[in-house]
PDB file of C-alpha atoms in Angstrom:
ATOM      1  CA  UNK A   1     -17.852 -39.020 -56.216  1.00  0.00           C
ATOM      2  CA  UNK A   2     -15.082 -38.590 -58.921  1.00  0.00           C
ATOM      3  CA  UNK A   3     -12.629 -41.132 -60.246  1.00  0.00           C
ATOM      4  CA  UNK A   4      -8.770 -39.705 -61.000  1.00  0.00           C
ATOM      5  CA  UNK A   5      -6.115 -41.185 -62.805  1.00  0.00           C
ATOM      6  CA  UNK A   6      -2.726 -40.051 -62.791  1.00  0.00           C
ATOM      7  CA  UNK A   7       0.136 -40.620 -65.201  1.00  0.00           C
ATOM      8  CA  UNK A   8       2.921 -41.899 -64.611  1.00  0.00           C
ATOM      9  CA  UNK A   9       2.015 -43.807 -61.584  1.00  0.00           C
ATOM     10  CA  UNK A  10       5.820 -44.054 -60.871  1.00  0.00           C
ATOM     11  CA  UNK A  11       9.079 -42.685 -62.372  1.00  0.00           C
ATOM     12  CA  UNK A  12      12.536 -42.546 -61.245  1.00  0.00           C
ATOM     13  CA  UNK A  13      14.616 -39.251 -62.661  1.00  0.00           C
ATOM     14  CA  UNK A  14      17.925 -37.465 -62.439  1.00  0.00           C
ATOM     15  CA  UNK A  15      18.645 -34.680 -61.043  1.00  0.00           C
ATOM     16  CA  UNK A  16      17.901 -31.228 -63.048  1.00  0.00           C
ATOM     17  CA  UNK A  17      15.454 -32.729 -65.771  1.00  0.00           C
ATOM     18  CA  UNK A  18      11.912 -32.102 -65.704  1.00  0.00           C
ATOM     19  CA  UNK A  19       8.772 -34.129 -65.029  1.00  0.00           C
ATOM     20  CA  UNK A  20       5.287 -33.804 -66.015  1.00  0.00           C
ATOM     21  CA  UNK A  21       2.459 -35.503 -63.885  1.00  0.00           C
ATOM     22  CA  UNK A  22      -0.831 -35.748 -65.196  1.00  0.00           C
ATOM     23  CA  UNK A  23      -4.171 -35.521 -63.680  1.00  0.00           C
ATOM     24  CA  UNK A  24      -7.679 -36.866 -65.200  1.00  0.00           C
ATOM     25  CA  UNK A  25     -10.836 -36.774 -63.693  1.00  0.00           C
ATOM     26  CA  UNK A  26     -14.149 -38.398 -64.905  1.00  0.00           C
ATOM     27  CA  UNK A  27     -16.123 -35.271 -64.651  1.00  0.00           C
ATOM     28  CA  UNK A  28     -16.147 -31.646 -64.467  1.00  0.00           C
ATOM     29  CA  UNK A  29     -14.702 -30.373 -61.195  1.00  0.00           C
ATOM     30  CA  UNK A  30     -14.630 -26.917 -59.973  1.00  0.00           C
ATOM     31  CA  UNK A  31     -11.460 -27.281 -57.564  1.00  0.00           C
ATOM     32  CA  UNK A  32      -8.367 -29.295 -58.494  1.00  0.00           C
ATOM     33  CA  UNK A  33      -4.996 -29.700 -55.927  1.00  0.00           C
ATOM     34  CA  UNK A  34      -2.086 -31.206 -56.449  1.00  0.00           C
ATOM     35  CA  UNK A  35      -0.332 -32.434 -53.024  1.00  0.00           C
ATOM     36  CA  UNK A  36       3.332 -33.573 -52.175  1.00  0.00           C
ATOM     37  CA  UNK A  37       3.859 -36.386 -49.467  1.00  0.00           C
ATOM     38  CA  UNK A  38       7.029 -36.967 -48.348  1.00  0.00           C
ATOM     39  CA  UNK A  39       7.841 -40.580 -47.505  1.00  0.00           C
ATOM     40  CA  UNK A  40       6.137 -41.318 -43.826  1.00  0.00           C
ATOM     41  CA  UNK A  41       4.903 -37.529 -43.531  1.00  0.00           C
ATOM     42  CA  UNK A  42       1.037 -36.266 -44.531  1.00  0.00           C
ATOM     43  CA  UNK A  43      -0.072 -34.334 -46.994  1.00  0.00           C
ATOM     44  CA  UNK A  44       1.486 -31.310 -48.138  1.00  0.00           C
ATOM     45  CA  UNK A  45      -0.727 -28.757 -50.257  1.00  0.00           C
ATOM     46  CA  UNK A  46       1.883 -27.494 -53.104  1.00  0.00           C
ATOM     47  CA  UNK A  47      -1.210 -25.266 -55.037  1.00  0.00           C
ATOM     48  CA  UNK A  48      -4.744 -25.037 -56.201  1.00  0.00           C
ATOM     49  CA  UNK A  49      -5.304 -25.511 -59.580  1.00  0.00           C
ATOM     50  CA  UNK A  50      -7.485 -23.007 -61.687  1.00  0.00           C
ATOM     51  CA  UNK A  51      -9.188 -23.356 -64.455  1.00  0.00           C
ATOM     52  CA  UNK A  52      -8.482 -20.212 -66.906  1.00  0.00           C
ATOM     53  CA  UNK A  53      -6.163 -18.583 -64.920  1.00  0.00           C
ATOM     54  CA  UNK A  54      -3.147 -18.842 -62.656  1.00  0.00           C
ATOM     55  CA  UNK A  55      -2.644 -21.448 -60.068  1.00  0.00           C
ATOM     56  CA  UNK A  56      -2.648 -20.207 -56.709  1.00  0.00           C
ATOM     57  CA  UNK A  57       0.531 -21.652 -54.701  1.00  0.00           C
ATOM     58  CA  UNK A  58       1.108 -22.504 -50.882  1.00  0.00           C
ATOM     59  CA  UNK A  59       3.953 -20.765 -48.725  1.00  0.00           C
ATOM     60  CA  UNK A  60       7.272 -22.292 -50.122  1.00  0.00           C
ATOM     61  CA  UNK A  61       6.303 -23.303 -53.032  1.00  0.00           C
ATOM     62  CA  UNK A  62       6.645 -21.107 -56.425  1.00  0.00           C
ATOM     63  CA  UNK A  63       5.338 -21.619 -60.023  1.00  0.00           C
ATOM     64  CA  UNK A  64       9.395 -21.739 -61.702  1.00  0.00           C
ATOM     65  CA  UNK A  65       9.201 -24.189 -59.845  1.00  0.00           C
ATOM     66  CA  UNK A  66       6.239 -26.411 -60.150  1.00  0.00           C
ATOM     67  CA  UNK A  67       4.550 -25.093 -62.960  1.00  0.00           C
ATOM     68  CA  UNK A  68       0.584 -26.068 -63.416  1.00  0.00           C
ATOM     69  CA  UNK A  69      -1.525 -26.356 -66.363  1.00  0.00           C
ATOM     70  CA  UNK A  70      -5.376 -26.306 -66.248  1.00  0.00           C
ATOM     71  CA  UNK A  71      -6.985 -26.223 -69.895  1.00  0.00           C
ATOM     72  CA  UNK A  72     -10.262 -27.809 -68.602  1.00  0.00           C
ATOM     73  CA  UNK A  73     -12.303 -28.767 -66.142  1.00  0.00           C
ATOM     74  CA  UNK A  74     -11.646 -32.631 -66.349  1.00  0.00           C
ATOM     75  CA  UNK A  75      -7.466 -32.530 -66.872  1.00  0.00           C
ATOM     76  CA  UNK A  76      -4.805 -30.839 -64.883  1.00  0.00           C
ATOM     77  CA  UNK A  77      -0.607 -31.442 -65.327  1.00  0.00           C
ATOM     78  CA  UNK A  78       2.165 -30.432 -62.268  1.00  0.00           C
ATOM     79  CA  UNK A  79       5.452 -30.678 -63.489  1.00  0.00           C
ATOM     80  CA  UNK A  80       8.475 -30.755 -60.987  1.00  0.00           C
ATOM     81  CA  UNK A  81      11.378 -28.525 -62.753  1.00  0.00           C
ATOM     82  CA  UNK A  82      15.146 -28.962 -62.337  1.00  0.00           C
ATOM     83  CA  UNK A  83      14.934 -31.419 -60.256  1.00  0.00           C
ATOM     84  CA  UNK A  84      17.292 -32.676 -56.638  1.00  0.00           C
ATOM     85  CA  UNK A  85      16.547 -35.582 -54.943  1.00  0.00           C
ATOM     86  CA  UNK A  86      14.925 -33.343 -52.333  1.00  0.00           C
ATOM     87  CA  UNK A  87      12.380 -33.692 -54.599  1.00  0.00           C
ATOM     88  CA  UNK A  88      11.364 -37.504 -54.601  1.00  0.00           C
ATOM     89  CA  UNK A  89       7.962 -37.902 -53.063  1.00  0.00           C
ATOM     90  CA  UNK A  90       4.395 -38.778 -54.146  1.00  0.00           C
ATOM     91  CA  UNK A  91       2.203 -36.556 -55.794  1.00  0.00           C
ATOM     92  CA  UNK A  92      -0.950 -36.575 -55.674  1.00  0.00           C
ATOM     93  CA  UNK A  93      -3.992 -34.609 -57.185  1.00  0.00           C
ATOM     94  CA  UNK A  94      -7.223 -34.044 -55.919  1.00  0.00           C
ATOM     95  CA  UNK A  95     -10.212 -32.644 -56.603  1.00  0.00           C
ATOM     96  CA  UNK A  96     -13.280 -31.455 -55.254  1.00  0.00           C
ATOM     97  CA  UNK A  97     -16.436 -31.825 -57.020  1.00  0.00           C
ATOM     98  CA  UNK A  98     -18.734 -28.895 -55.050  1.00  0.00           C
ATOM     99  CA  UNK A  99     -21.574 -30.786 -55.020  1.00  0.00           C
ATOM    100  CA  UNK A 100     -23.424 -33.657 -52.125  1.00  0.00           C
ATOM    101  CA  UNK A 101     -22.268 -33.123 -48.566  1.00  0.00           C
ATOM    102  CA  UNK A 102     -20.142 -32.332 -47.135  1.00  0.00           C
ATOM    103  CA  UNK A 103     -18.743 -30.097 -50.071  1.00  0.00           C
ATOM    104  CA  UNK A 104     -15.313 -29.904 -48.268  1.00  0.00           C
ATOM    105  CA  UNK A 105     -14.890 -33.331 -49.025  1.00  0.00           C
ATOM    106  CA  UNK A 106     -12.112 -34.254 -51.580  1.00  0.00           C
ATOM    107  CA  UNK A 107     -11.451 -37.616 -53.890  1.00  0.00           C
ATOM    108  CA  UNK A 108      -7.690 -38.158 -54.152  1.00  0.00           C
ATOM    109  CA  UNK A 109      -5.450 -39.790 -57.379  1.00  0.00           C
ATOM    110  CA  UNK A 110      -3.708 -42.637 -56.997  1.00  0.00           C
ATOM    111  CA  UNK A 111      -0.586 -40.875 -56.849  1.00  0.00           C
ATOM    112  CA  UNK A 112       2.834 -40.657 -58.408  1.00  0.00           C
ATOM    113  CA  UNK A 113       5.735 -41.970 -57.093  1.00  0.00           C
ATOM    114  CA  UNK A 114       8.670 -39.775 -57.717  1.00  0.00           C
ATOM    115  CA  UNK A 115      12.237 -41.481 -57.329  1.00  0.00           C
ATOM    116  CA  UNK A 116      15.032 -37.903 -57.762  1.00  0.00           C
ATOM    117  CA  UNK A 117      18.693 -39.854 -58.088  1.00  0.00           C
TER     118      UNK A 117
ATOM    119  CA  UNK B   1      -3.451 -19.972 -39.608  1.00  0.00           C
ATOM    120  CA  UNK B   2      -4.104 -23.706 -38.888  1.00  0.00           C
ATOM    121  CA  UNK B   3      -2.584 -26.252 -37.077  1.00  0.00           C
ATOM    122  CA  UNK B   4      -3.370 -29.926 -36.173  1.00  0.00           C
ATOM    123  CA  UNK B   5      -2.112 -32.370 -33.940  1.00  0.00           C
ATOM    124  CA  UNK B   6      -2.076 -36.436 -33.762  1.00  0.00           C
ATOM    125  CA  UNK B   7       0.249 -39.216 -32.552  1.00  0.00           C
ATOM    126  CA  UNK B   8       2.602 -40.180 -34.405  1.00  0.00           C
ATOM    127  CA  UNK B   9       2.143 -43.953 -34.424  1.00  0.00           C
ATOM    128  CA  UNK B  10      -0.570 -46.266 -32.340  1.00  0.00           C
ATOM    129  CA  UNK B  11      -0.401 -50.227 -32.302  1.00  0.00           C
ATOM    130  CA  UNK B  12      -3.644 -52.090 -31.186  1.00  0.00           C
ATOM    131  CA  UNK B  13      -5.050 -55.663 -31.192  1.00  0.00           C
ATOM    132  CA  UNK B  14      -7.195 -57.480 -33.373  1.00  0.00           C
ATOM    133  CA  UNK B  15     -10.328 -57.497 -32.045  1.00  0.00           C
ATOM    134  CA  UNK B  16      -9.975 -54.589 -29.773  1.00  0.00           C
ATOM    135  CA  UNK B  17     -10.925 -50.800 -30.146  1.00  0.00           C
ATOM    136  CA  UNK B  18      -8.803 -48.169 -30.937  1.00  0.00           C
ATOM    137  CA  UNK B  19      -9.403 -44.502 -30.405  1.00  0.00           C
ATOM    138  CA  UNK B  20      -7.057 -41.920 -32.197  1.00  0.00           C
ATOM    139  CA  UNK B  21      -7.386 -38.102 -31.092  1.00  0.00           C
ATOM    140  CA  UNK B  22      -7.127 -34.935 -33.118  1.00  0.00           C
ATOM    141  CA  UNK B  23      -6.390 -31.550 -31.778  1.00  0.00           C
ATOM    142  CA  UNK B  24      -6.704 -28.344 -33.851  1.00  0.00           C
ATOM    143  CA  UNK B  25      -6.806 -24.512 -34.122  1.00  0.00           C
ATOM    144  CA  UNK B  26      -8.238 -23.031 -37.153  1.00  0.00           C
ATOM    145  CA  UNK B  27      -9.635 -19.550 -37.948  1.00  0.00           C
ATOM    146  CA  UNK B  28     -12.733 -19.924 -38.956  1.00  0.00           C
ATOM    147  CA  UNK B  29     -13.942 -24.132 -38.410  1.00  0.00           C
ATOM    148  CA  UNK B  30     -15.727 -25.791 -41.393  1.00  0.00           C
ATOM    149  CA  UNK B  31     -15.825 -29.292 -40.096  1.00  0.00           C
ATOM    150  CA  UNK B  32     -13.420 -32.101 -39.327  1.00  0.00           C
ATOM    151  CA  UNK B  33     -12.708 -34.816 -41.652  1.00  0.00           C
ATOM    152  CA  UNK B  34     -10.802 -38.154 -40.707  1.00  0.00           C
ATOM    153  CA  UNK B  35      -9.072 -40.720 -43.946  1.00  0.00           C
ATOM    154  CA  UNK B  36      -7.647 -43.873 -44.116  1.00  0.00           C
ATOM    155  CA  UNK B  37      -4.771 -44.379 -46.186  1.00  0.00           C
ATOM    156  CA  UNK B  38      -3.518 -47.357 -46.868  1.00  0.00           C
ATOM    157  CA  UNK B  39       0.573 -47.533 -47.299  1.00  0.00           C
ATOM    158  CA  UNK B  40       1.704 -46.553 -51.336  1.00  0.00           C
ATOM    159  CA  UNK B  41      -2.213 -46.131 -51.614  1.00  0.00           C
ATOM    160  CA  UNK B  42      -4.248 -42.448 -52.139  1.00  0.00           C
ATOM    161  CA  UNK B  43      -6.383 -41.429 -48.960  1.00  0.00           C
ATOM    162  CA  UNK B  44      -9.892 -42.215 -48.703  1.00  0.00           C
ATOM    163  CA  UNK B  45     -12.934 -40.178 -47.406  1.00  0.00           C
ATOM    164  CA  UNK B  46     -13.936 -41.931 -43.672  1.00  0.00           C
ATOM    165  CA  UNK B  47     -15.949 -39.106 -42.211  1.00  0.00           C
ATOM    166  CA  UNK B  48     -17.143 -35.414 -41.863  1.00  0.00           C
ATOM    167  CA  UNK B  49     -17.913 -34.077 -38.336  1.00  0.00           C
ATOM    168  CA  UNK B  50     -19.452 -30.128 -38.282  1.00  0.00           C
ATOM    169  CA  UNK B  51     -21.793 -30.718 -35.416  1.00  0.00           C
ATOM    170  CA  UNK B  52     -20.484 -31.531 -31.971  1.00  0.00           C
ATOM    171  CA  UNK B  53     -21.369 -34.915 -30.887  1.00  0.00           C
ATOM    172  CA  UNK B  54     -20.253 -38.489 -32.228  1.00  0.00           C
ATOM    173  CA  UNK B  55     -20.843 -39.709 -35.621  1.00  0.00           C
ATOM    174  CA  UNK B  56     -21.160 -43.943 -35.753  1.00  0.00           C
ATOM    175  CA  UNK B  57     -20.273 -45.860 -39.181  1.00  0.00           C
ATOM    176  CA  UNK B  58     -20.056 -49.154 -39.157  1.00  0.00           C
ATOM    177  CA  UNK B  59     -16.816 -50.308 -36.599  1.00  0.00           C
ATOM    178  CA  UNK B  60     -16.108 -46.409 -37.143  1.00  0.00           C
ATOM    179  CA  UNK B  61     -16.977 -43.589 -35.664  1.00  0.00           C
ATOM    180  CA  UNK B  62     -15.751 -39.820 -35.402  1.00  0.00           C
ATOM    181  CA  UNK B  63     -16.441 -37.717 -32.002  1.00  0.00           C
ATOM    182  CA  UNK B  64     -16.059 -33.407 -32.253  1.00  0.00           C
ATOM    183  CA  UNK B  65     -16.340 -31.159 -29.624  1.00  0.00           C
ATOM    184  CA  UNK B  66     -15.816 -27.756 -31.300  1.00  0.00           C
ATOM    185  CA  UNK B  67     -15.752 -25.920 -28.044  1.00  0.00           C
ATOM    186  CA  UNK B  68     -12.057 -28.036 -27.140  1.00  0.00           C
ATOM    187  CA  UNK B  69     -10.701 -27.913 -30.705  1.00  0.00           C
ATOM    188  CA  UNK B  70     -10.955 -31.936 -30.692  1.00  0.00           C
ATOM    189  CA  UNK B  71     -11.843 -34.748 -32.854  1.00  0.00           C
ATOM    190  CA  UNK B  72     -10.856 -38.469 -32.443  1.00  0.00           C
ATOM    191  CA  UNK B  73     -11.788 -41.565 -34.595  1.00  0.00           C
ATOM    192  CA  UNK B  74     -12.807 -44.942 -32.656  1.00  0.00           C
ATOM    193  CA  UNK B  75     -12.063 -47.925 -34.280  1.00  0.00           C
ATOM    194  CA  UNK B  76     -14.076 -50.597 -33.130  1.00  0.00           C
ATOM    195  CA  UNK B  77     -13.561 -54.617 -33.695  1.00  0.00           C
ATOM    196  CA  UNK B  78     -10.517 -53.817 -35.175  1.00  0.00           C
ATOM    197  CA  UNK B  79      -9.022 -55.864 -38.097  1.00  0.00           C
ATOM    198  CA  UNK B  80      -5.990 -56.378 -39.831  1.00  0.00           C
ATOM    199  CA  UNK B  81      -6.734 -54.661 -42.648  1.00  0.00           C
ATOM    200  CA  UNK B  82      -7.137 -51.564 -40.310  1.00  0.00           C
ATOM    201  CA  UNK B  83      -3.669 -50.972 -40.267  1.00  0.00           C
ATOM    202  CA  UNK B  84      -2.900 -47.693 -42.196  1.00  0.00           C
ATOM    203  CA  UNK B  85      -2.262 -44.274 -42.104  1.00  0.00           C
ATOM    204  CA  UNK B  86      -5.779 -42.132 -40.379  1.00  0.00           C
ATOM    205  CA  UNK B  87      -5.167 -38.094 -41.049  1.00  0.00           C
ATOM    206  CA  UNK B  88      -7.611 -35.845 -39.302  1.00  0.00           C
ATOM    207  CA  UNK B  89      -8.084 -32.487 -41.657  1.00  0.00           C
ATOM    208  CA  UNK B  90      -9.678 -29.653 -41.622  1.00  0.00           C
ATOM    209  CA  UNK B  91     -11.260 -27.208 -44.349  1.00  0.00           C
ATOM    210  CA  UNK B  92      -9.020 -23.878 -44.713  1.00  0.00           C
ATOM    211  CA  UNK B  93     -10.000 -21.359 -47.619  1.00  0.00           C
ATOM    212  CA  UNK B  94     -10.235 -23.467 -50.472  1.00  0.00           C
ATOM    213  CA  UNK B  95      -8.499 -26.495 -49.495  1.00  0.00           C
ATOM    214  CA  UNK B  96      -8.108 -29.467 -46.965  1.00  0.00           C
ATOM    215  CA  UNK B  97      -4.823 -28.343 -44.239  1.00  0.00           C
ATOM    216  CA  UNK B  98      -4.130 -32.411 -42.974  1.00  0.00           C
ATOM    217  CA  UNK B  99      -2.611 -33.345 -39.847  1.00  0.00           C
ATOM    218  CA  UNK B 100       0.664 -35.276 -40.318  1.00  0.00           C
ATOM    219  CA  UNK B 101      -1.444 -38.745 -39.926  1.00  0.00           C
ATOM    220  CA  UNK B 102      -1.662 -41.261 -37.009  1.00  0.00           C
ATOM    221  CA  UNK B 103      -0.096 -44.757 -38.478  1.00  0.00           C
ATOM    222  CA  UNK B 104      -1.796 -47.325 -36.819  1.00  0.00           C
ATOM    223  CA  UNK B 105      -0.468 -51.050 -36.548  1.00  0.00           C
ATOM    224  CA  UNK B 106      -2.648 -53.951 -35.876  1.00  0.00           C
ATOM    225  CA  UNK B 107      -1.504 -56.975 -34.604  1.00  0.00           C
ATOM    226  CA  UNK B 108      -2.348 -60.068 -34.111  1.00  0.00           C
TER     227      UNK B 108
END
């Protein structure tokens, strides 16, 4: 298993700043995601986070736009650029630790409560 | 491309058993997950279904048949605390694809 943290667990912003979100995990992972959930929807995968290169984005969502950092295997950031209030939702990372059965399985954050006014 | 469907919402009864059902179509099938997520909470693991044939946990259990593209979770004994969000998922290339989560209300 894996235990995450995210920072901040909530925030409330206005429109066009920036927010970062970051992810910690208690151990080296191989796989890291970061997910959107709109209020009373599921789980939306925004991108797959990589460490040492580029993150590798979902249909409709773009890197200008949600920009990912992964400097090592235990830390990732997401930040949500210029944002609308299109853009409140939680956030939540995940990660997959490639090891046990099944190896599918993932171990979510607590999540981050964005507020867009 | 993948695609998975559950009801929307479900309300049950203390005490009784509750079975929530999971269709899908996948390319390529890697197993079937179900999780529990609790309102303003992060989804938890519940179970992992590859193999057709039911799975028992505890009050829970997960059926697959891969041959119908179908899953459901039974909820047995059911308790208050049961009440949350259950999202069937299953593995695409490198990620979990979810279903949009069955919200299930237990009352008293």
């Amino acid at each position: 298993s894996a235990v995450i943290s995210q920072k901040p667990s909530r925030d409330i912003c206005q429109r066009g700043t920036s927010l970062t979100i970051q992810c910690q995990v208690d151990s080296q992972v191989t796989m890291m995601f970061w997910y959107r959930q709109q209020p009373g929807q599921s789980l939306t995968l925004i991108a797959t986070a990589n460490q040492g290169s580029e993150a590798t984005y979902e249909s409709g969502f773009v890197i200008d736009k949600f920009p990912i950092s992964r400097p090592n295997l235990t830390f990732s950031t997401l930040t949500v650029s210029n944002m609308s209030p299109e853009d409140s939702s939680i956030y939540l990372c995940s990660v997959e630790t490639g090891t046990g059965a099944p190896s599918y399985e993932q171990y979510f954050g607590p999540g981050t409560r964005l507020t867009v006014t | 491309g993948q695609n998975i469907d559950q009801p929307t919402e479900m309300t049950a009864t203390e005490g009784a058993i509750v079975q929530i059902n999971c269709t899908y179509q996948t390319s390529g099938f890697n197993g079937l997950f179900w999780y529990q997520q609790h309102a303003g909470e992060a989804p938890t693991f519940l179970s992992y279904n590859v193999l057709d044939g039911l799975e028992e946990k505890g009050r829970f259990s997960s059926f697959l048949s891969r041959s119908k593209g179908y899953s459901y979770l039974l909820l047995k004994e059911l308790q208050m605390k049961d009440s949350a969000s259950y999202l069937c998922a299953c593995p695409g290339a490198n990620n979990l694809f979810f279903g949009t989560g069955t919200r299930l209300t237990v009352i008293p």
